[in-house]
PDB file of C-alpha atoms in Angstrom:
ATOM      1  CA  MET W   1      41.596 -98.619   9.824  1.00 45.00           C
ATOM      2  CA  ALA W   2      40.956 -95.322  11.237  1.00 45.00           C
ATOM      3  CA  SER W   3      37.550 -94.588  12.628  1.00 40.00           C
ATOM      4  CA  PHE W   4      35.674 -91.357  12.184  1.00 35.00           C
ATOM      5  CA  GLY W   5      32.972 -89.674  14.281  1.00 39.00           C
ATOM      6  CA  TRP W   6      31.036 -86.480  14.528  1.00 34.00           C
ATOM      7  CA  LYS W   7      32.954 -83.516  15.601  1.00 39.00           C
ATOM      8  CA  ARG W   8      31.884 -82.075  18.887  1.00 42.00           C
ATOM      9  CA  LYS W   9      30.671 -78.458  19.095  1.00 42.00           C
ATOM     10  CA  ILE W  10      33.084 -76.008  20.756  1.00 43.00           C
ATOM     11  CA  GLY W  11      30.417 -74.899  23.235  1.00 45.00           C
ATOM     12  CA  GLU W  12      30.366 -78.386  24.928  1.00 45.00           C
ATOM     13  CA  LYS W  13      33.809 -77.953  26.420  1.00 47.00           C
ATOM     14  CA  VAL W  14      32.766 -74.831  28.265  1.00 44.00           C
ATOM     15  CA  SER W  15      31.184 -75.384  31.649  1.00 52.00           C
ATOM     16  CA  LYS W  16      27.792 -74.251  32.647  1.00 54.00           C
ATOM     17  CA  ALA W  17      29.079 -71.645  35.121  1.00 55.00           C
ATOM     18  CA  THR W  18      31.392 -69.996  32.652  1.00 55.00           C
ATOM     19  CA  SER W  19      28.496 -69.837  30.167  1.00 56.00           C
ATOM     20  CA  GLN W  20      26.275 -67.966  32.831  1.00 58.00           C
ATOM     21  CA  GLN W  21      29.044 -65.614  33.473  1.00 61.00           C
ATOM     22  CA  PHE W  22      29.464 -64.683  29.847  1.00 54.00           C
ATOM     23  CA  GLU W  23      25.783 -64.134  29.371  1.00 62.00           C
ATOM     24  CA  ALA W  24      25.694 -61.927  32.464  1.00 62.00           C
ATOM     25  CA  GLU W  25      28.654 -59.704  31.177  1.00 63.00           C
ATOM     26  CA  ALA W  26      27.074 -59.414  27.773  1.00 62.00           C
ATOM     27  CA  ALA W  27      23.797 -58.211  29.311  1.00 59.00           C
ATOM     28  CA  ASP W  28      25.808 -55.622  31.394  1.00 59.00           C
ATOM     29  CA  ASP W  29      27.576 -54.449  28.183  1.00 59.00           C
ATOM     30  CA  LYS W  30      24.186 -54.133  26.479  1.00 57.00           C
ATOM     31  CA  ASP W  31      22.616 -51.997  29.364  1.00 56.00           C
ATOM     32  CA  LEU W  32      25.834 -49.740  29.153  1.00 50.00           C
ATOM     33  CA  ALA W  33      25.445 -49.285  25.580  1.00 51.00           C
ATOM     34  CA  ASN W  34      21.760 -48.450  25.932  1.00 54.00           C
ATOM     35  CA  ASP W  35      22.658 -45.915  28.801  1.00 52.00           C
ATOM     36  CA  ASP W  36      25.260 -44.214  26.505  1.00 53.00           C
ATOM     37  CA  ASP W  37      22.728 -43.756  23.855  1.00 54.00           C
ATOM     38  CA  GLY W  38      20.188 -42.292  26.045  1.00 56.00           C
ATOM     39  CA  ASN W  39      22.827 -39.940  27.642  1.00 67.00           C
ATOM     40  CA  TRP W  40      23.899 -38.909  23.995  1.00 62.00           C
ATOM     41  CA  VAL W  41      20.357 -38.010  22.945  1.00 61.00           C
ATOM     42  CA  HIS W  42      19.808 -36.329  26.510  1.00 63.00           C
ATOM     43  CA  ALA W  43      22.811 -34.190  26.059  1.00 64.00           C
ATOM     44  CA  THR W  44      21.983 -33.300  22.561  1.00 68.00           C
ATOM     45  CA  LYS W  45      18.462 -32.136  23.492  1.00 67.00           C
ATOM     46  CA  ARG W  46      19.999 -30.200  26.306  1.00 66.00           C
ATOM     47  CA  ARG W  47      22.719 -28.417  24.106  1.00 72.00           C
ATOM     48  CA  LYS W  48      19.776 -27.274  21.843  1.00 68.00           C
ATOM     49  CA  GLU W  49      17.677 -25.852  24.956  1.00 69.00           C
ATOM     50  CA  ILE W  50      20.785 -23.918  26.175  1.00 73.00           C
ATOM     51  CA  LEU W  51      21.394 -22.656  22.644  1.00 73.00           C
ATOM     52  CA  LEU W  52      17.703 -21.477  22.161  1.00 73.00           C
ATOM     53  CA  GLU W  53      17.705 -19.858  25.603  1.00 79.00           C
ATOM     54  CA  ASP W  54      20.939 -18.057  24.689  1.00 78.00           C
ATOM     55  CA  CYS W  55      19.269 -16.894  21.413  1.00 84.00           C
ATOM     56  CA  VAL W  56      16.281 -15.676  23.178  1.00 87.00           C
ATOM     57  CA  LYS W  57      18.138 -13.865  25.648  1.00 89.00           C
ATOM     58  CA  LYS W  58      20.402 -12.146  23.279  1.00 91.00           C
ATOM     59  CA  SER W  59      17.517 -11.267  21.069  1.00 90.00           C
ATOM     60  CA  LYS W  60      15.727  -9.597  24.191  1.00 91.00           C
ATOM     61  CA  GLU W  61      18.795  -7.581  24.741  1.00 92.00           C
ATOM     62  CA  LEU W  62      18.866  -6.399  21.129  1.00 92.00           C
ATOM     63  CA  LYS W  63      15.200  -5.695  21.241  1.00 93.00           C
ATOM     64  CA  ASP W  64      15.568  -3.526  24.163  1.00 94.00           C
ATOM     65  CA  GLU W  65      18.493  -1.838  22.777  1.00 94.00           C
ATOM     66  CA  GLY W  66      16.466  -1.002  19.543  1.00 94.00           C
ATOM     67  CA  ALA W  67      13.632   0.209  21.539  1.00 94.00           C
ATOM     68  CA  ASN W  68      15.868   2.775  23.476  1.00 95.00           C
ATOM     69  CA  LEU W  69      17.364   3.985  20.214  1.00 95.00           C
ATOM     70  CA  ALA W  70      13.706   4.269  18.699  1.00 94.00           C
ATOM     71  CA  GLU W  71      12.967   6.573  21.714  1.00 94.00           C
ATOM     72  CA  ASN W  72      15.786   8.792  20.968  1.00 94.00           C
ATOM     73  CA  ARG W  73      14.716   9.040  17.273  1.00 93.00           C
ATOM     74  CA  ARG W  74      17.786   6.859  16.113  1.00 94.00           C
ATOM     75  CA  TYR W  75      15.415   4.989  13.854  1.00 94.00           C
ATOM     76  CA  ARG W  76      18.258   3.537  11.507  1.00 95.00           C
ATOM     77  CA  GLU W  77      20.216   2.115  14.414  1.00 95.00           C
ATOM     78  CA  ALA W  78      17.119   0.685  16.026  1.00 95.00           C
ATOM     79  CA  ILE W  79      16.040  -1.096  12.851  1.00 96.00           C
ATOM     80  CA  GLN W  80      19.723  -2.631  12.680  1.00 95.00           C
ATOM     81  CA  LYS W  81      19.231  -3.956  16.155  1.00 94.00           C
ATOM     82  CA  TRP W  82      16.022  -5.593  15.500  1.00 95.00           C
ATOM     83  CA  ASP W  83      17.303  -7.132  12.274  1.00 95.00           C
ATOM     84  CA  GLU W  84      20.045  -8.759  14.442  1.00 94.00           C
ATOM     85  CA  ALA W  85      17.494  -9.957  16.795  1.00 94.00           C
ATOM     86  CA  LEU W  86      15.325 -11.432  14.209  1.00 94.00           C
ATOM     87  CA  GLN W  87      18.332 -13.442  12.852  1.00 93.00           C
ATOM     88  CA  LEU W  88      18.224 -15.082  16.329  1.00 91.00           C
ATOM     89  CA  THR W  89      14.391 -15.288  16.951  1.00 92.00           C
ATOM     90  CA  PRO W  90      12.733 -15.066  13.480  1.00 92.00           C
ATOM     91  CA  GLU W  91       9.200 -15.877  14.761  1.00 93.00           C
ATOM     92  CA  ASP W  92       8.876 -12.926  17.120  1.00 94.00           C
ATOM     93  CA  ALA W  93       6.058 -10.926  15.859  1.00 95.00           C
ATOM     94  CA  THR W  94       6.893  -7.882  18.342  1.00 95.00           C
ATOM     95  CA  LEU W  95      10.218  -7.322  16.305  1.00 95.00           C
ATOM     96  CA  TYR W  96       8.381  -6.911  13.036  1.00 96.00           C
ATOM     97  CA  GLU W  97       5.596  -4.670  14.650  1.00 96.00           C
ATOM     98  CA  MET W  98       8.089  -2.500  16.087  1.00 96.00           C
ATOM     99  CA  LYS W  99       9.970  -2.235  12.954  1.00 96.00           C
ATOM    100  CA  SER W 100       6.879  -1.443  10.957  1.00 96.00           C
ATOM    101  CA  GLN W 101       6.254   1.563  13.592  1.00 95.00           C
ATOM    102  CA  VAL W 102       9.880   3.038  13.002  1.00 96.00           C
ATOM    103  CA  LEU W 103       9.543   2.627   9.208  1.00 96.00           C
ATOM    104  CA  MET W 104       6.464   4.636   9.427  1.00 95.00           C
ATOM    105  CA  SER W 105       8.254   7.199  11.117  1.00 94.00           C
ATOM    106  CA  LEU W 106      10.781   7.274   8.375  1.00 95.00           C
ATOM    107  CA  HIS W 107       7.953   7.527   5.828  1.00 94.00           C
ATOM    108  CA  GLU W 108       8.742   4.398   4.196  1.00 95.00           C
ATOM    109  CA  MET W 109       5.393   2.883   3.805  1.00 94.00           C
ATOM    110  CA  PHE W 110       5.866  -0.106   1.618  1.00 95.00           C
ATOM    111  CA  PRO W 111       8.521  -1.636   4.030  1.00 96.00           C
ATOM    112  CA  ALA W 112       6.262  -0.655   6.754  1.00 96.00           C
ATOM    113  CA  VAL W 113       3.484  -2.518   5.448  1.00 96.00           C
ATOM    114  CA  HIS W 114       5.399  -5.596   4.693  1.00 96.00           C
ATOM    115  CA  ALA W 115       6.883  -5.647   8.241  1.00 96.00           C
ATOM    116  CA  ALA W 116       3.405  -5.439   9.848  1.00 96.00           C
ATOM    117  CA  GLU W 117       2.167  -8.113   7.485  1.00 96.00           C
ATOM    118  CA  MET W 118       5.032 -10.345   8.781  1.00 96.00           C
ATOM    119  CA  ALA W 119       3.891  -9.573  12.432  1.00 97.00           C
ATOM    120  CA  VAL W 120       0.259 -10.536  11.756  1.00 97.00           C
ATOM    121  CA  GLN W 121       1.281 -13.820  10.045  1.00 96.00           C
ATOM    122  CA  ARG W 122       3.567 -14.719  12.998  1.00 95.00           C
ATOM    123  CA  ASN W 123       0.868 -13.755  15.576  1.00 95.00           C
ATOM    124  CA  PRO W 124      -2.674 -13.392  14.194  1.00 95.00           C
ATOM    125  CA  ARG W 125      -4.055 -12.889  17.500  1.00 95.00           C
ATOM    126  CA  SER W 126      -2.157  -9.654  18.286  1.00 95.00           C
ATOM    127  CA  TRP W 127      -4.400  -6.741  18.131  1.00 94.00           C
ATOM    128  CA  ASP W 128      -1.485  -4.234  18.096  1.00 94.00           C
ATOM    129  CA  ALA W 129      -0.014  -5.918  15.083  1.00 95.00           C
ATOM    130  CA  TRP W 130      -3.346  -5.452  13.236  1.00 96.00           C
ATOM    131  CA  GLN W 131      -3.541  -1.757  14.423  1.00 95.00           C
ATOM    132  CA  THR W 132      -0.061  -1.077  13.095  1.00 96.00           C
ATOM    133  CA  LEU W 133      -0.948  -2.905   9.816  1.00 96.00           C
ATOM    134  CA  GLY W 134      -4.028  -0.578   9.596  1.00 96.00           C
ATOM    135  CA  ARG W 135      -1.913   2.493  10.068  1.00 95.00           C
ATOM    136  CA  ALA W 136       0.561   1.376   7.604  1.00 96.00           C
ATOM    137  CA  GLN W 137      -1.892   0.671   5.078  1.00 95.00           C
ATOM    138  CA  LEU W 138      -3.698   4.000   5.626  1.00 94.00           C
ATOM    139  CA  GLY W 139      -0.345   5.783   5.154  1.00 93.00           C
ATOM    140  CA  LEU W 140      -0.224   3.887   1.894  1.00 92.00           C
ATOM    141  CA  GLY W 141      -3.563   5.081   0.701  1.00 91.00           C
ATOM    142  CA  GLU W 142      -5.203   1.610   1.127  1.00 93.00           C
ATOM    143  CA  ILE W 143      -8.184   3.046   3.027  1.00 93.00           C
ATOM    144  CA  ALA W 144     -10.643  -0.100   2.650  1.00 93.00           C
ATOM    145  CA  LEU W 145      -7.934  -2.286   3.803  1.00 94.00           C
ATOM    146  CA  ALA W 146      -7.004  -0.117   6.873  1.00 94.00           C
ATOM    147  CA  ILE W 147     -10.628  -0.216   7.904  1.00 94.00           C
ATOM    148  CA  ARG W 148     -10.447  -4.109   7.711  1.00 95.00           C
ATOM    149  CA  SER W 149      -7.321  -4.154   9.764  1.00 95.00           C
ATOM    150  CA  PHE W 150      -8.816  -1.941  12.435  1.00 95.00           C
ATOM    151  CA  GLN W 151     -11.869  -3.903  12.572  1.00 94.00           C
ATOM    152  CA  VAL W 152      -9.905  -7.194  13.142  1.00 95.00           C
ATOM    153  CA  SER W 153      -7.886  -5.521  15.923  1.00 94.00           C
ATOM    154  CA  LEU W 154     -11.036  -4.409  17.660  1.00 93.00           C
ATOM    155  CA  HIS W 155     -12.453  -7.971  17.248  1.00 93.00           C
ATOM    156  CA  ILE W 156      -9.592  -9.256  19.164  1.00 93.00           C
ATOM    157  CA  PHE W 157      -9.545  -6.474  21.816  1.00 92.00           C
ATOM    158  CA  PRO W 158     -13.054  -4.869  21.683  1.00 91.00           C
ATOM    159  CA  MET W 159     -12.413  -2.470  24.640  1.00 88.00           C
ATOM    160  CA  ASN W 160      -9.487  -0.587  22.920  1.00 88.00           C
ATOM    161  CA  PRO W 161     -10.719   3.034  22.833  1.00 89.00           C
ATOM    162  CA  GLU W 162      -7.622   4.249  20.851  1.00 90.00           C
ATOM    163  CA  VAL W 163      -8.471   1.861  17.762  1.00 91.00           C
ATOM    164  CA  TRP W 164     -12.156   2.728  17.991  1.00 86.00           C
ATOM    165  CA  LYS W 165     -12.199   6.463  18.467  1.00 88.00           C
ATOM    166  CA  GLU W 166      -8.960   7.440  16.535  1.00 90.00           C
ATOM    167  CA  ASP W 167      -7.924   4.941  14.099  1.00 93.00           C
ATOM    168  CA  LEU W 168     -11.209   3.414  12.814  1.00 91.00           C
ATOM    169  CA  SER W 169     -12.983   6.765  13.098  1.00 91.00           C
ATOM    170  CA  TRP W 170     -10.414   8.728  10.986  1.00 91.00           C
ATOM    171  CA  ALA W 171     -10.169   5.723   8.464  1.00 92.00           C
ATOM    172  CA  ARG W 172     -13.967   5.988   7.992  1.00 92.00           C
ATOM    173  CA  LYS W 173     -14.065   9.736   7.650  1.00 92.00           C
ATOM    174  CA  LEU W 174     -11.437   9.374   4.824  1.00 91.00           C
ATOM    175  CA  HIS W 175     -13.271   6.726   2.998  1.00 89.00           C
ATOM    176  CA  GLU W 176     -16.446   8.834   2.881  1.00 91.00           C
ATOM    177  CA  GLN W 177     -14.358  11.751   1.655  1.00 90.00           C
ATOM    178  CA  GLN W 178     -12.908   9.659  -1.047  1.00 86.00           C
ATOM    179  CA  LYS W 179     -16.467   8.483  -2.203  1.00 86.00           C
ATOM    180  CA  ALA W 180     -17.415  12.046  -2.236  1.00 86.00           C
ATOM    181  CA  THR W 181     -14.512  13.122  -4.482  1.00 84.00           C
ATOM    182  CA  LYS W 182     -15.095  10.162  -6.679  1.00 79.00           C
ATOM    183  CA  THR W 183     -18.638  11.094  -7.173  1.00 78.00           C
ATOM    184  CA  GLU W 184     -17.773  14.830  -7.926  1.00 74.00           C
ATOM    185  CA  ALA W 185     -15.285  13.483 -10.502  1.00 71.00           C
ATOM    186  CA  VAL W 186     -17.917  11.437 -12.357  1.00 71.00           C
ATOM    187  CA  GLN W 187     -20.478  14.295 -12.260  1.00 70.00           C
ATOM    188  CA  ALA W 188     -18.191  16.983 -13.727  1.00 64.00           C
ATOM    189  CA  PRO W 189     -17.803  15.648 -17.133  1.00 65.00           C
ATOM    190  CA  ALA W 190     -21.624  15.024 -17.298  1.00 60.00           C
ATOM    191  CA  ASN W 191     -22.347  18.759 -16.318  1.00 61.00           C
ATOM    192  CA  THR W 192     -19.730  19.997 -18.821  1.00 63.00           C
ATOM    193  CA  LYS W 193     -21.240  18.046 -21.541  1.00 63.00           C
ATOM    194  CA  GLU W 194     -24.742  19.452 -20.673  1.00 62.00           C
ATOM    195  CA  LEU W 195     -23.447  22.972 -20.824  1.00 60.00           C
ATOM    196  CA  ALA W 196     -21.765  22.234 -24.160  1.00 58.00           C
ATOM    197  CA  GLN W 197     -24.968  21.031 -25.593  1.00 61.00           C
ATOM    198  CA  GLU W 198     -26.983  24.130 -24.139  1.00 58.00           C
ATOM    199  CA  ALA W 199     -24.391  26.522 -25.781  1.00 57.00           C
ATOM    200  CA  ILE W 200     -25.423  25.595 -29.341  1.00 52.00           C
ATOM    201  CA  PRO W 201     -29.132  25.616 -29.549  1.00 55.00           C
ATOM    202  CA  ASP W 202     -30.837  23.475 -32.076  1.00 56.00           C
ATOM    203  CA  TYR W 203     -32.487  26.089 -34.516  1.00 53.00           C
ATOM    204  CA  ASP W 204     -35.010  25.286 -37.171  1.00 57.00           C
ATOM    205  CA  PHE W 205     -33.452  27.086 -40.198  1.00 54.00           C
ATOM    206  CA  GLU W 206     -36.630  26.600 -42.256  1.00 59.00           C
ATOM    207  CA  SER W 207     -39.114  28.218 -39.689  1.00 64.00           C
ATOM    208  CA  ASP W 208     -41.196  31.269 -40.714  1.00 66.00           C
ATOM    209  CA  GLU W 209     -39.422  33.375 -38.090  1.00 68.00           C
ATOM    210  CA  ILE W 210     -35.918  32.642 -39.386  1.00 67.00           C
ATOM    211  CA  VAL W 211     -36.970  33.417 -43.020  1.00 66.00           C
ATOM    212  CA  ALA W 212     -38.559  36.627 -42.110  1.00 71.00           C
ATOM    213  CA  VAL W 213     -35.217  37.722 -40.458  1.00 68.00           C
ATOM    214  CA  CYS W 214     -33.148  36.627 -43.405  1.00 70.00           C
ATOM    215  CA  ALA W 215     -35.641  38.518 -45.780  1.00 73.00           C
ATOM    216  CA  ALA W 216     -35.264  41.800 -43.650  1.00 73.00           C
ATOM    217  CA  ILE W 217     -31.454  41.442 -43.581  1.00 73.00           C
ATOM    218  CA  ALA W 218     -31.521  41.042 -47.498  1.00 71.00           C
ATOM    219  CA  GLU W 219     -33.676  44.216 -47.904  1.00 72.00           C
ATOM    220  CA  LYS W 220     -31.375  46.337 -45.767  1.00 69.00           C
ATOM    221  CA  GLU W 221     -28.314  45.126 -47.518  1.00 70.00           C
ATOM    222  CA  LYS W 222     -30.013  45.976 -50.716  1.00 68.00           C
ATOM    223  CA  ALA W 223     -30.680  49.654 -49.803  1.00 65.00           C
ATOM    224  CA  LEU W 224     -27.311  50.255 -48.287  1.00 61.00           C
ATOM    225  CA  SER W 225     -25.769  48.844 -51.558  1.00 60.00           C
ATOM    226  CA  ALA W 226     -27.944  51.190 -53.742  1.00 58.00           C
ATOM    227  CA  SER W 227     -26.660  54.379 -52.137  1.00 57.00           C
ATOM    228  CA  LYS W 228     -23.269  55.348 -51.285  1.00 58.00           C
ATOM    229  CA  THR W 229     -22.250  58.149 -48.941  1.00 60.00           C
ATOM    230  CA  VAL W 230     -19.279  60.284 -49.670  1.00 57.00           C
ATOM    231  CA  VAL W 231     -17.452  62.731 -47.343  1.00 55.00           C
ATOM    232  CA  ILE W 232     -15.937  65.584 -49.384  1.00 59.00           C
ATOM    233  CA  VAL W 233     -13.495  67.990 -47.783  1.00 55.00           C
ATOM    234  CA  SER W 234     -12.839  71.280 -49.619  1.00 58.00           C
ATOM    235  CA  ALA W 235      -9.416  72.968 -49.973  1.00 56.00           C
ATOM    236  CA  SER W 236     -10.479  75.601 -47.436  1.00 59.00           C
ATOM    237  CA  GLY W 237     -11.277  72.969 -44.919  1.00 57.00           C
ATOM    238  CA  THR W 238     -15.082  72.694 -45.410  1.00 62.00           C
ATOM    239  CA  VAL W 239     -16.518  69.068 -44.860  1.00 57.00           C
ATOM    240  CA  GLU W 240     -19.505  67.953 -46.871  1.00 62.00           C
ATOM    241  CA  THR W 241     -21.401  64.789 -46.953  1.00 61.00           C
ATOM    242  CA  VAL W 242     -23.008  63.756 -50.364  1.00 60.00           C
ATOM    243  CA  THR W 243     -25.294  60.876 -50.926  1.00 61.00           C
ATOM    244  CA  GLU W 244     -24.550  59.121 -54.358  1.00 56.00           C
ATOM    245  CA  THR W 245     -27.111  56.928 -56.173  1.00 53.00           C
ATOM    246  CA  GLU W 246     -26.467  54.544 -58.880  1.00 50.00           C
ATOM    247  CA  SER W 247     -28.829  56.261 -61.192  1.00 51.00           C
ATOM    248  CA  CYS W 248     -27.284  59.947 -60.411  1.00 49.00           C
ATOM    249  CA  PRO W 249     -23.810  59.802 -59.193  1.00 49.00           C
ATOM    250  CA  THR W 250     -22.616  63.094 -57.615  1.00 50.00           C
ATOM    251  CA  THR W 251     -19.095  64.047 -58.793  1.00 50.00           C
ATOM    252  CA  PRO W 252     -17.833  67.459 -57.641  1.00 50.00           C
ATOM    253  CA  ASP W 253     -15.239  69.360 -59.271  1.00 51.00           C
ATOM    254  CA  GLU W 254     -11.927  67.553 -58.507  1.00 49.00           C
ATOM    255  CA  THR W 255      -9.985  70.864 -58.420  1.00 48.00           C
ATOM    256  CA  LEU W 256     -12.049  72.332 -55.554  1.00 45.00           C
ATOM    257  CA  PHE W 257     -12.686  69.140 -53.343  1.00 44.00           C
ATOM    258  CA  ILE W 258     -10.745  66.332 -51.910  1.00 46.00           C
ATOM    259  CA  ARG W 259     -12.872  62.982 -51.582  1.00 47.00           C
ATOM    260  CA  ALA W 260     -12.556  60.985 -48.479  1.00 44.00           C
ATOM    261  CA  ARG W 261     -14.514  57.988 -47.509  1.00 44.00           C
TER     262      ARG W 261
END
């Protein structure tokens, strides 16, 4: 009769030294795998840094090229260069600020205001971006907004004489003129209304003076209607004026005179 027993585990036939060797090799493989992961992450970060550096470098070159074109009044070409630079560095507030200045030179005020607003959004601490925004708003006729932008620019850089003496002073002068114009426009209809009311006086047609004048005019009309004046020209050319009354009309001989009124 066969006897049965528990099966031995496979590992029981492996010596202790061999087992330690396996464990050491497994640990080395694990460390190598960890090193490979770290190298891959580091390499990826480094590639991103190199790519960013290249974008910044290329963007600066395009920015400088655009600046040279703008100095030579080749504004459209300058804008094209700066747009290419913005594709590489979209957070560069200086590019938007320079673009806004060139758009103002081209009298395109709406795009200029938009570009200046983009510059302010990306760098709220840039006093020159706020100054450019104020100038663009002033060109658009938004005087109150321009004054606020100039004030923010001065708050960031209080010692800037250009903003204080030129931009803000000019904007405030325009604001005072605008207020005076609005006041005159409001007062003009009121003055016209007063003149119209004075042109038609309010008479009392039942007063004694008006009644007396009407009576005098009626008497005069009555006297004129009671008598008629006739101018008679004779055949020989003699002119004679005859007054006729209703009670005694004067009728000359029609064979001798021609009647004319």
